[in-house]
Amino acid sequence: RKVAGLFGAFGLAIGLVGGGVSASWTDQVTAAQNVNVGTFTCQISARTPTTGTNVPVISADKKSVTYTAPTIMSSEASSTGLPWSFTVRNYGTIPMVLTVEQTALDAPFSSLLADPVAPVTLNANGTKQYSVGIKWTELGNANIGQAVSITYTVHCAVPH
């Protein structure tokens, strides 16, 4: 029995050595990357005039402003037209480029704003005021009762 026990222990030892008895260690590391994208928002932040009977009205979402000018009561030409202004602000963190489009007017009316308007770059919280309005040469009978409208569209885009 002793011999059988020794043979059994010897066989077990040989089996373990052949099977590779060893200790095992493990470890690991990780790497993570976080990305945050800036914000991009342009809105109308101000307008003039701010008092009186004909004040431009900024919409609740601050994406448009409407101005109803006083009625023209004379046929005389006006080089100053009906000026008013609005200010566009970059409320985001990403810089933006502003470009302006304006509707064309038929004579004798035209825009006070030069066309084309040079692009403007705004950084975060930057602003650009646009002085706009309609001017006209002398008015005639064909203009009596006429209604004229101009729309200025400011495009806010990421600079390339």
GROMACS .gro file of N, CA and C in nm:
model
  480
    1ARG      N    1   0.079  -0.115   0.000
    1ARG     CA    2   0.000   0.000   0.000
    1ARG      C    3   0.086   0.125   0.000
    2LYS      N    4   0.191   0.121   0.072
    2LYS     CA    5   0.282   0.234   0.073
    2LYS      C    6   0.340   0.255  -0.066
    3VAL      N    7   0.372   0.146  -0.129
    3VAL     CA    8   0.429   0.156  -0.263
    3VAL      C    9   0.324   0.210  -0.359
    4ALA      N   10   0.202   0.164  -0.345
    4ALA     CA   11   0.096   0.214  -0.432
    4ALA      C   12   0.072   0.361  -0.407
    5GLY      N   13   0.078   0.404  -0.282
    5GLY     CA   14   0.060   0.546  -0.249
    5GLY      C   15   0.172   0.630  -0.305
    6LEU      N   16   0.295   0.575  -0.300
    6LEU     CA   17   0.408   0.649  -0.355
    6LEU      C   18   0.397   0.660  -0.506
    7PHE      N   19   0.356   0.551  -0.570
    7PHE     CA   20   0.338   0.556  -0.715
    7PHE      C   21   0.227   0.657  -0.752
    8GLY      N   22   0.122   0.660  -0.672
    8GLY     CA   23   0.011   0.755  -0.699
    8GLY      C   24   0.058   0.899  -0.683
    9ALA      N   25   0.132   0.926  -0.576
    9ALA     CA   26   0.181   1.062  -0.552
    9ALA      C   27   0.280   1.101  -0.660
   10PHE      N   28   0.368   1.003  -0.699
   10PHE     CA   29   0.464   1.030  -0.804
   10PHE      C   30   0.393   1.060  -0.936
   11GLY      N   31   0.291   0.982  -0.968
   11GLY     CA   32   0.214   1.003  -1.092
   11GLY      C   33   0.144   1.138  -1.091
   12LEU      N   34   0.090   1.176  -0.976
   12LEU     CA   35   0.023   1.305  -0.964
   12LEU      C   36   0.122   1.419  -0.983
   13ALA      N   37   0.239   1.407  -0.926
   13ALA     CA   38   0.341   1.510  -0.939
   13ALA      C   39   0.386   1.524  -1.085
   14ILE      N   40   0.406   1.411  -1.152
   14ILE     CA   41   0.445   1.413  -1.292
   14ILE      C   42   0.334   1.476  -1.375
   15GLY      N   43   0.208   1.445  -1.344
   15GLY     CA   44   0.094   1.502  -1.418
   15GLY      C   45   0.083   1.653  -1.400
   16LEU      N   46   0.108   1.701  -1.281
   16LEU     CA   47   0.100   1.845  -1.256
   16LEU      C   48   0.212   1.920  -1.325
   17VAL      N   49   0.332   1.864  -1.321
   17VAL     CA   50   0.444   1.930  -1.387
   17VAL      C   51   0.420   1.933  -1.537
   18GLY      N   52   0.371   1.825  -1.593
   18GLY     CA   53   0.343   1.821  -1.736
   18GLY      C   54   0.230   1.916  -1.773
   19GLY      N   55   0.135   1.941  -1.683
   19GLY     CA   56   0.022   2.030  -1.710
   19GLY      C   57   0.058   2.176  -1.690
   20GLY      N   58   0.177   2.206  -1.641
   20GLY     CA   59   0.219   2.345  -1.627
   20GLY      C   60   0.160   2.414  -1.508
   21VAL      N   61   0.179   2.361  -1.390
   21VAL     CA   62   0.132   2.427  -1.268
   21VAL      C   63   0.206   2.559  -1.257
   22SER      N   64   0.130   2.669  -1.248
   22SER     CA   65   0.192   2.801  -1.238
   22SER      C   66   0.091   2.899  -1.180
   23ALA      N   67   0.142   3.014  -1.140
   23ALA     CA   68   0.054   3.122  -1.093
   23ALA      C   69   0.015   3.209  -1.212
   24SER      N   70  -0.101   3.272  -1.205
   24SER     CA   71  -0.149   3.355  -1.315
   24SER      C   72  -0.180   3.496  -1.263
   25TRP      N   73  -0.126   3.601  -1.330
   25TRP     CA   74  -0.157   3.739  -1.294
   25TRP      C   75  -0.224   3.806  -1.413
   26THR      N   76  -0.317   3.899  -1.386
   26THR     CA   77  -0.380   3.977  -1.492
   26THR      C   78  -0.383   4.123  -1.448
   27ASP      N   79  -0.387   4.209  -1.545
   27ASP     CA   80  -0.396   4.353  -1.519
   27ASP      C   81  -0.451   4.417  -1.646
   28GLN      N   82  -0.498   4.538  -1.637
   28GLN     CA   83  -0.547   4.608  -1.756
   28GLN      C   84  -0.543   4.758  -1.733
   29VAL      N   85  -0.546   4.833  -1.842
   29VAL     CA   86  -0.557   4.978  -1.839
   29VAL      C   87  -0.663   5.019  -1.940
   30THR      N   88  -0.719   5.136  -1.925
   30THR     CA   89  -0.817   5.187  -2.021
   30THR      C   90  -0.783   5.331  -2.055
   31ALA      N   91  -0.829   5.374  -2.168
   31ALA     CA   92  -0.815   5.513  -2.211
   31ALA      C   93  -0.951   5.558  -2.261
   32ALA      N   94  -0.989   5.681  -2.226
   32ALA     CA   95  -1.118   5.735  -2.269
   32ALA      C   96  -1.098   5.873  -2.327
   33GLN      N   97  -1.179   5.906  -2.422
   33GLN     CA   98  -1.176   6.040  -2.482
   33GLN      C   99  -1.316   6.097  -2.476
   34ASN      N  100  -1.325   6.223  -2.433
   34ASN     CA  101  -1.453   6.294  -2.429
   34ASN      C  102  -1.446   6.408  -2.530
   35VAL      N  103  -1.553   6.426  -2.604
   35VAL     CA  104  -1.559   6.532  -2.703
   35VAL      C  105  -1.681   6.618  -2.673
   36ASN      N  106  -1.661   6.749  -2.672
   36ASN     CA  107  -1.771   6.843  -2.654
   36ASN      C  108  -1.779   6.929  -2.779
   37VAL      N  109  -1.898   6.943  -2.833
   37VAL     CA  110  -1.920   7.026  -2.950
   37VAL      C  111  -1.972   7.162  -2.903
   38GLY      N  112  -1.917   7.268  -2.956
   38GLY     CA  113  -1.960   7.402  -2.920
   38GLY      C  114  -2.103   7.428  -2.962
   39THR      N  115  -2.153   7.544  -2.926
   39THR     CA  116  -2.290   7.583  -2.960
   39THR      C  117  -2.289   7.684  -3.074
   40PHE      N  118  -2.400   7.689  -3.146
   40PHE     CA  119  -2.409   7.776  -3.264
   40PHE      C  120  -2.548   7.838  -3.268
   41THR      N  121  -2.556   7.965  -3.234
   41THR     CA  122  -2.685   8.036  -3.234
   41THR      C  123  -2.664   8.182  -3.268
   42CYS      N  124  -2.736   8.231  -3.368
   42CYS     CA  125  -2.737   8.375  -3.394
   42CYS      C  126  -2.880   8.424  -3.373
   43GLN      N  127  -2.891   8.541  -3.313
   43GLN     CA  128  -3.021   8.601  -3.285
   43GLN      C  129  -3.012   8.752  -3.299
   44ILE      N  130  -3.128   8.813  -3.311
   44ILE     CA  131  -3.136   8.958  -3.312
   44ILE      C  132  -3.139   9.003  -3.167
   45SER      N  133  -3.043   9.088  -3.131
   45SER     CA  134  -3.030   9.127  -2.991
   45SER      C  135  -3.076   9.270  -2.964
   46ALA      N  136  -3.090   9.353  -3.068
   46ALA     CA  137  -3.129   9.492  -3.046
   46ALA      C  138  -3.187   9.549  -3.174
   47ARG      N  139  -3.255   9.664  -3.161
   47ARG     CA  140  -3.309   9.736  -3.276
   47ARG      C  141  -3.324   9.882  -3.238
   48THR      N  142  -3.324   9.968  -3.339
   48THR     CA  143  -3.354  10.110  -3.318
   48THR      C  144  -3.451  10.153  -3.426
   49PRO      N  145  -3.537  10.245  -3.403
   49PRO     CA  146  -3.554  10.317  -3.277
   49PRO      C  147  -3.613  10.226  -3.168
   50THR      N  148  -3.595  10.267  -3.042
   50THR     CA  149  -3.646  10.188  -2.930
   50THR      C  150  -3.767  10.255  -2.864
   51THR      N  151  -3.796  10.379  -2.905
   51THR     CA  152  -3.913  10.449  -2.850
   51THR      C  153  -3.988  10.516  -2.965
   52GLY      N  154  -4.109  10.555  -2.937
   52GLY     CA  155  -4.190  10.623  -3.037
   52GLY      C  156  -4.304  10.534  -3.083
   53THR      N  157  -4.371  10.579  -3.189
   53THR     CA  158  -4.487  10.506  -3.238
   53THR      C  159  -4.450  10.396  -3.338
   54ASN      N  160  -4.335  10.406  -3.399
   54ASN     CA  161  -4.292  10.307  -3.497
   54ASN      C  162  -4.162  10.241  -3.450
   55VAL      N  163  -4.176  10.144  -3.360
   55VAL     CA  164  -4.061  10.073  -3.304
   55VAL      C  165  -4.054   9.934  -3.369
   56PRO      N  166  -3.937   9.895  -3.419
   56PRO     CA  167  -3.924   9.759  -3.471
   56PRO      C  168  -3.955   9.656  -3.363
   57VAL      N  169  -4.023   9.548  -3.403
   57VAL     CA  170  -4.064   9.444  -3.308
   57VAL      C  171  -3.982   9.318  -3.333
   58ILE      N  172  -3.913   9.274  -3.228
   58ILE     CA  173  -3.834   9.151  -3.235
   58ILE      C  174  -3.924   9.034  -3.196
   59SER      N  175  -3.922   8.926  -3.274
   59SER     CA  176  -4.004   8.809  -3.245
   59SER      C  177  -3.959   8.740  -3.116
   60ALA      N  178  -4.046   8.658  -3.059
   60ALA     CA  179  -4.016   8.588  -2.933
   60ALA      C  180  -3.892   8.500  -2.944
   61ASP      N  181  -3.870   8.437  -3.062
   61ASP     CA  182  -3.753   8.351  -3.079
   61ASP      C  183  -3.628   8.429  -3.119
   62LYS      N  184  -3.641   8.560  -3.134
   62LYS     CA  185  -3.531   8.651  -3.169
   62LYS      C  186  -3.466   8.617  -3.303
   63LYS      N  187  -3.546   8.558  -3.392
   63LYS     CA  188  -3.496   8.522  -3.525
   63LYS      C  189  -3.543   8.620  -3.633
   64SER      N  190  -3.632   8.712  -3.598
   64SER     CA  191  -3.678   8.811  -3.696
   64SER      C  192  -3.716   8.941  -3.625
   65VAL      N  193  -3.714   9.046  -3.702
   65VAL     CA  194  -3.756   9.177  -3.653
   65VAL      C  195  -3.835   9.243  -3.767
   66THR      N  196  -3.944   9.309  -3.731
   66THR     CA  197  -4.029   9.374  -3.830
   66THR      C  198  -4.044   9.522  -3.796
   67TYR      N  199  -4.030   9.604  -3.898
   67TYR     CA  200  -4.045   9.749  -3.879
   67TYR      C  201  -4.147   9.802  -3.978
   68THR      N  202  -4.249   9.865  -3.926
   68THR     CA  203  -4.347   9.932  -4.011
   68THR      C  204  -4.319  10.081  -4.001
   69ALA      N  205  -4.266  10.136  -4.108
   69ALA     CA  206  -4.225  10.276  -4.111
   69ALA      C  207  -4.347  10.368  -4.120
   70PRO      N  208  -4.328  10.493  -4.081
   70PRO     CA  209  -4.438  10.590  -4.097
   70PRO      C  210  -4.474  10.605  -4.245
   71THR      N  211  -4.596  10.642  -4.271
   71THR     CA  212  -4.644  10.663  -4.408
   71THR      C  213  -4.572  10.782  -4.470
   72ILE      N  214  -4.533  10.767  -4.596
   72ILE     CA  215  -4.470  10.877  -4.671
   72ILE      C  216  -4.579  10.978  -4.705
   73MET      N  217  -4.559  11.102  -4.668
   73MET     CA  218  -4.661  11.206  -4.688
   73MET      C  219  -4.617  11.315  -4.784
   74SER      N  220  -4.508  11.291  -4.859
   74SER     CA  221  -4.456  11.392  -4.952
   74SER      C  222  -4.401  11.322  -5.075
   75SER      N  223  -4.404  11.392  -5.188
   75SER     CA  224  -4.348  11.335  -5.311
   75SER      C  225  -4.199  11.362  -5.324
   76GLU      N  226  -4.144  11.438  -5.232
   76GLU     CA  227  -4.002  11.473  -5.239
   76GLU      C  228  -3.913  11.351  -5.219
   77ALA      N  229  -3.800  11.356  -5.287
   77ALA     CA  230  -3.701  11.249  -5.272
   77ALA      C  231  -3.647  11.250  -5.130
   78SER      N  232  -3.610  11.135  -5.082
   78SER     CA  233  -3.551  11.126  -4.949
   78SER      C  234  -3.422  11.046  -4.958
   79SER      N  235  -3.312  11.115  -4.931
   79SER     CA  236  -3.184  11.045  -4.934
   79SER      C  237  -3.159  10.973  -4.802
   80THR      N  238  -3.228  11.013  -4.696
   80THR     CA  239  -3.211  10.943  -4.569
   80THR      C  240  -3.312  10.831  -4.556
   81GLY      N  241  -3.416  10.837  -4.636
   81GLY     CA  242  -3.516  10.730  -4.635
   81GLY      C  243  -3.579  10.714  -4.499
   82LEU      N  244  -3.608  10.591  -4.464
   82LEU     CA  245  -3.667  10.558  -4.335
   82LEU      C  246  -3.570  10.466  -4.264
   83PRO      N  247  -3.463  10.523  -4.208
   83PRO     CA  248  -3.359  10.439  -4.151
   83PRO      C  249  -3.399  10.378  -4.016
   84TRP      N  250  -3.349  10.259  -3.996
   84TRP     CA  251  -3.361  10.190  -3.868
   84TRP      C  252  -3.247  10.091  -3.862
   85SER      N  253  -3.230  10.021  -3.753
   85SER     CA  254  -3.120   9.925  -3.745
   85SER      C  255  -3.160   9.805  -3.661
   86PHE      N  256  -3.086   9.697  -3.685
   86PHE     CA  257  -3.100   9.577  -3.602
   86PHE      C  258  -2.960   9.521  -3.580
   87THR      N  259  -2.943   9.453  -3.468
   87THR     CA  260  -2.813   9.397  -3.431
   87THR      C  261  -2.823   9.245  -3.423
   88VAL      N  262  -2.728   9.178  -3.487
   88VAL     CA  263  -2.719   9.033  -3.482
   88VAL      C  264  -2.607   8.997  -3.384
   89ARG      N  265  -2.636   8.902  -3.295
   89ARG     CA  266  -2.537   8.859  -3.195
   89ARG      C  267  -2.511   8.709  -3.208
   90ASN      N  268  -2.383   8.672  -3.189
   90ASN     CA  269  -2.344   8.531  -3.184
   90ASN      C  270  -2.360   8.486  -3.039
   91TYR      N  271  -2.468   8.414  -3.010
   91TYR     CA  272  -2.493   8.363  -2.875
   91TYR      C  273  -2.429   8.226  -2.853
   92GLY      N  274  -2.358   8.175  -2.952
   92GLY     CA  275  -2.292   8.045  -2.939
   92GLY      C  276  -2.146   8.061  -2.904
   93THR      N  277  -2.075   7.948  -2.905
   93THR     CA  278  -1.932   7.949  -2.877
   93THR      C  279  -1.849   7.929  -3.004
   94ILE      N  280  -1.913   7.889  -3.112
   94ILE     CA  281  -1.844   7.866  -3.240
   94ILE      C  282  -1.846   7.997  -3.319
   95PRO      N  283  -1.731   8.042  -3.371
   95PRO     CA  284  -1.730   8.162  -3.455
   95PRO      C  285  -1.822   8.143  -3.575
   96MET      N  286  -1.876   8.253  -3.626
   96MET     CA  287  -1.965   8.247  -3.742
   96MET      C  288  -1.936   8.362  -3.838
   97VAL      N  289  -1.973   8.338  -3.963
   97VAL     CA  290  -1.962   8.441  -4.066
   97VAL      C  291  -2.103   8.482  -4.105
   98LEU      N  292  -2.128   8.614  -4.104
   98LEU     CA  293  -2.258   8.667  -4.143
   98LEU      C  294  -2.251   8.716  -4.287
   99THR      N  295  -2.349   8.675  -4.367
   99THR     CA  296  -2.366   8.728  -4.501
   99THR      C  297  -2.510   8.777  -4.513
  100VAL      N  298  -2.531   8.879  -4.595
  100VAL     CA  299  -2.662   8.942  -4.603
  100VAL      C  300  -2.716   8.936  -4.746
  101GLU      N  301  -2.843   8.900  -4.755
  101GLU     CA  302  -2.918   8.911  -4.881
  101GLU      C  303  -3.029   9.012  -4.858
  102GLN      N  304  -3.065   9.086  -4.960
  102GLN     CA  305  -3.177   9.178  -4.950
  102GLN      C  306  -3.258   9.173  -5.078
  103THR      N  307  -3.389   9.187  -5.062
  103THR     CA  308  -3.475   9.183  -5.180
  103THR      C  309  -3.453   9.309  -5.262
  104ALA      N  310  -3.468   9.296  -5.391
  104ALA     CA  311  -3.454   9.410  -5.481
  104ALA      C  312  -3.582   9.492  -5.480
  105LEU      N  313  -3.568   9.621  -5.497
  105LEU     CA  314  -3.683   9.712  -5.503
  105LEU      C  315  -3.691   9.775  -5.640
  106ASP      N  316  -3.813   9.800  -5.684
  106ASP     CA  317  -3.833   9.869  -5.810
  106ASP      C  318  -3.821  10.020  -5.789
  107ALA      N  319  -3.766  10.088  -5.891
  107ALA     CA  320  -3.753  10.234  -5.888
  107ALA      C  321  -3.892  10.295  -5.867
  108PRO      N  322  -3.899  10.398  -5.793
  108PRO     CA  323  -3.793  10.488  -5.748
  108PRO      C  324  -3.735  10.451  -5.611
  109PHE      N  325  -3.766  10.330  -5.561
  109PHE     CA  326  -3.721  10.290  -5.427
  109PHE      C  327  -3.592  10.208  -5.435
  110SER      N  328  -3.510  10.218  -5.331
  110SER     CA  329  -3.389  10.138  -5.320
  110SER      C  330  -3.350  10.126  -5.173
  111SER      N  331  -3.257  10.038  -5.146
  111SER     CA  332  -3.213  10.012  -5.010
  111SER      C  333  -3.104  10.109  -4.966
  112LEU      N  334  -3.106  10.143  -4.838
  112LEU     CA  335  -2.997  10.222  -4.781
  112LEU      C  336  -2.873  10.137  -4.758
  113LEU      N  337  -2.890  10.008  -4.750
  113LEU     CA  338  -2.779   9.916  -4.726
  113LEU      C  339  -2.709   9.885  -4.858
  114ALA      N  340  -2.579   9.897  -4.860
  114ALA     CA  341  -2.502   9.866  -4.982
  114ALA      C  342  -2.529   9.722  -5.024
  115ASP      N  343  -2.519   9.697  -5.153
  115ASP     CA  344  -2.538   9.562  -5.204
  115ASP      C  345  -2.428   9.536  -5.306
  116PRO      N  346  -2.341   9.440  -5.285
  116PRO     CA  347  -2.344   9.340  -5.179
  116PRO      C  348  -2.287   9.395  -5.048
  117VAL      N  349  -2.321   9.327  -4.939
  117VAL     CA  350  -2.270   9.359  -4.807
  117VAL      C  351  -2.151   9.267  -4.780
  118ALA      N  352  -2.042   9.324  -4.734
  118ALA     CA  353  -1.923   9.244  -4.705
  118ALA      C  354  -1.951   9.147  -4.590
  119PRO      N  355  -1.904   9.023  -4.601
  119PRO     CA  356  -1.921   8.927  -4.491
  119PRO      C  357  -1.852   8.976  -4.364
  120VAL      N  358  -1.905   8.937  -4.251
  120VAL     CA  359  -1.851   8.975  -4.120
  120VAL      C  360  -1.832   8.849  -4.037
  121THR      N  361  -1.718   8.836  -3.969
  121THR     CA  362  -1.695   8.723  -3.878
  121THR      C  363  -1.724   8.768  -3.736
  122LEU      N  364  -1.804   8.688  -3.665
  122LEU     CA  365  -1.836   8.715  -3.525
  122LEU      C  366  -1.784   8.601  -3.438
  123ASN      N  367  -1.708   8.635  -3.335
  123ASN     CA  368  -1.668   8.537  -3.234
  123ASN      C  369  -1.781   8.527  -3.132
  124ALA      N  370  -1.765   8.440  -3.033
  124ALA     CA  371  -1.866   8.424  -2.928
  124ALA      C  372  -1.901   8.559  -2.867
  125ASN      N  373  -2.029   8.587  -2.855
  125ASN     CA  374  -2.084   8.711  -2.801
  125ASN      C  375  -2.056   8.834  -2.887
  126GLY      N  376  -2.001   8.815  -3.006
  126GLY     CA  377  -1.979   8.927  -3.095
  126GLY      C  378  -2.110   8.976  -3.155
  127THR      N  379  -2.113   9.104  -3.195
  127THR     CA  380  -2.234   9.162  -3.254
  127THR      C  381  -2.200   9.239  -3.381
  128LYS      N  382  -2.300   9.253  -3.464
  128LYS     CA  383  -2.290   9.336  -3.584
  128LYS      C  384  -2.422   9.409  -3.601
  129GLN      N  385  -2.415   9.542  -3.607
  129GLN     CA  386  -2.534   9.624  -3.629
  129GLN      C  387  -2.545   9.657  -3.778
  130TYR      N  388  -2.665   9.639  -3.831
  130TYR     CA  389  -2.694   9.673  -3.969
  130TYR      C  390  -2.789   9.792  -3.971
  131SER      N  391  -2.746   9.903  -4.033
  131SER     CA  392  -2.832  10.021  -4.051
  131SER      C  393  -2.899  10.006  -4.186
  132VAL      N  394  -3.029   9.995  -4.185
  132VAL     CA  395  -3.104   9.963  -4.306
  132VAL      C  396  -3.219  10.062  -4.325
  133GLY      N  397  -3.288  10.046  -4.435
  133GLY     CA  398  -3.404  10.130  -4.464
  133GLY      C  399  -3.423  10.144  -4.614
  134ILE      N  400  -3.526  10.218  -4.649
  134ILE     CA  401  -3.561  10.240  -4.789
  134ILE      C  402  -3.547  10.389  -4.820
  135LYS      N  403  -3.486  10.419  -4.934
  135LYS     CA  404  -3.477  10.558  -4.982
  135LYS      C  405  -3.547  10.563  -5.117
  136TRP      N  406  -3.574  10.684  -5.165
  136TRP     CA  407  -3.644  10.698  -5.293
  136TRP      C  408  -3.611  10.831  -5.358
  137THR      N  409  -3.625  10.829  -5.490
  137THR     CA  410  -3.616  10.954  -5.565
  137THR      C  411  -3.756  11.015  -5.564
  138GLU      N  412  -3.775  11.124  -5.634
  138GLU     CA  413  -3.906  11.191  -5.632
  138GLU      C  414  -4.018  11.094  -5.671
  139LEU      N  415  -4.126  11.100  -5.596
  139LEU     CA  416  -4.241  11.013  -5.620
  139LEU      C  417  -4.340  11.081  -5.711
  140GLY      N  418  -4.413  11.001  -5.790
  140GLY     CA  419  -4.513  11.055  -5.881
  140GLY      C  420  -4.650  10.996  -5.852
  141ASN      N  421  -4.748  11.030  -5.939
  141ASN     CA  422  -4.885  10.980  -5.921
  141ASN      C  423  -4.892  10.827  -5.917
  142ALA      N  424  -4.805  10.760  -5.990
  142ALA     CA  425  -4.806  10.613  -5.993
  142ALA      C  426  -4.771  10.553  -5.857
  143ASN      N  427  -4.708  10.632  -5.773
  143ASN     CA  428  -4.667  10.581  -5.641
  143ASN      C  429  -4.773  10.604  -5.533
  144ILE      N  430  -4.875  10.682  -5.561
  144ILE     CA  431  -4.979  10.709  -5.461
  144ILE      C  432  -5.046  10.577  -5.423
  145GLY      N  433  -5.054  10.553  -5.293
  145GLY     CA  434  -5.116  10.431  -5.241
  145GLY      C  435  -5.029  10.307  -5.251
  146GLN      N  436  -4.909  10.321  -5.304
  146GLN     CA  437  -4.820  10.207  -5.321
  146GLN      C  438  -4.764  10.161  -5.186
  147ALA      N  439  -4.747  10.033  -5.171
  147ALA     CA  440  -4.681   9.975  -5.053
  147ALA      C  441  -4.553   9.908  -5.099
  148VAL      N  442  -4.446   9.933  -5.029
  148VAL     CA  443  -4.315   9.879  -5.064
  148VAL      C  444  -4.259   9.805  -4.943
  149SER      N  445  -4.195   9.694  -4.969
  149SER     CA  446  -4.139   9.614  -4.860
  149SER      C  447  -4.002   9.561  -4.901
  150ILE      N  448  -3.911   9.555  -4.806
  150ILE     CA  449  -3.779   9.497  -4.830
  150ILE      C  450  -3.751   9.399  -4.716
  151THR      N  451  -3.685   9.290  -4.749
  151THR     CA  452  -3.646   9.191  -4.649
  151THR      C  453  -3.495   9.175  -4.653
  152TYR      N  454  -3.434   9.182  -4.536
  152TYR     CA  455  -3.291   9.159  -4.520
  152TYR      C  456  -3.275   9.023  -4.453
  153THR      N  457  -3.204   8.931  -4.516
  153THR     CA  458  -3.182   8.800  -4.459
  153THR      C  459  -3.034   8.787  -4.425
  154VAL      N  460  -3.007   8.766  -4.297
  154VAL     CA  461  -2.868   8.748  -4.253
  154VAL      C  462  -2.844   8.599  -4.232
  155HIS      N  463  -2.751   8.544  -4.308
  155HIS     CA  464  -2.715   8.403  -4.297
  155HIS      C  465  -2.597   8.392  -4.200
  156CYS      N  466  -2.611   8.305  -4.101
  156CYS     CA  467  -2.505   8.277  -4.004
  156CYS      C  468  -2.448   8.141  -4.037
  157ALA      N  469  -2.319   8.134  -4.065
  157ALA     CA  470  -2.258   8.007  -4.106
  157ALA      C  471  -2.121   7.990  -4.040
  158VAL      N  472  -2.078   7.865  -4.031
  158VAL     CA  473  -1.945   7.834  -3.979
  158VAL      C  474  -1.843   7.876  -4.084
  159PRO      N  475  -1.737   7.949  -4.043
  159PRO     CA  476  -1.637   7.988  -4.142
  159PRO      C  477  -1.562   7.865  -4.196
  160HIS      N  478  -1.521   7.872  -4.322
  160HIS     CA  479  -1.447   7.760  -4.383
  160HIS      C  480  -1.301   7.789  -4.386
   0.00000   0.00000   0.00000
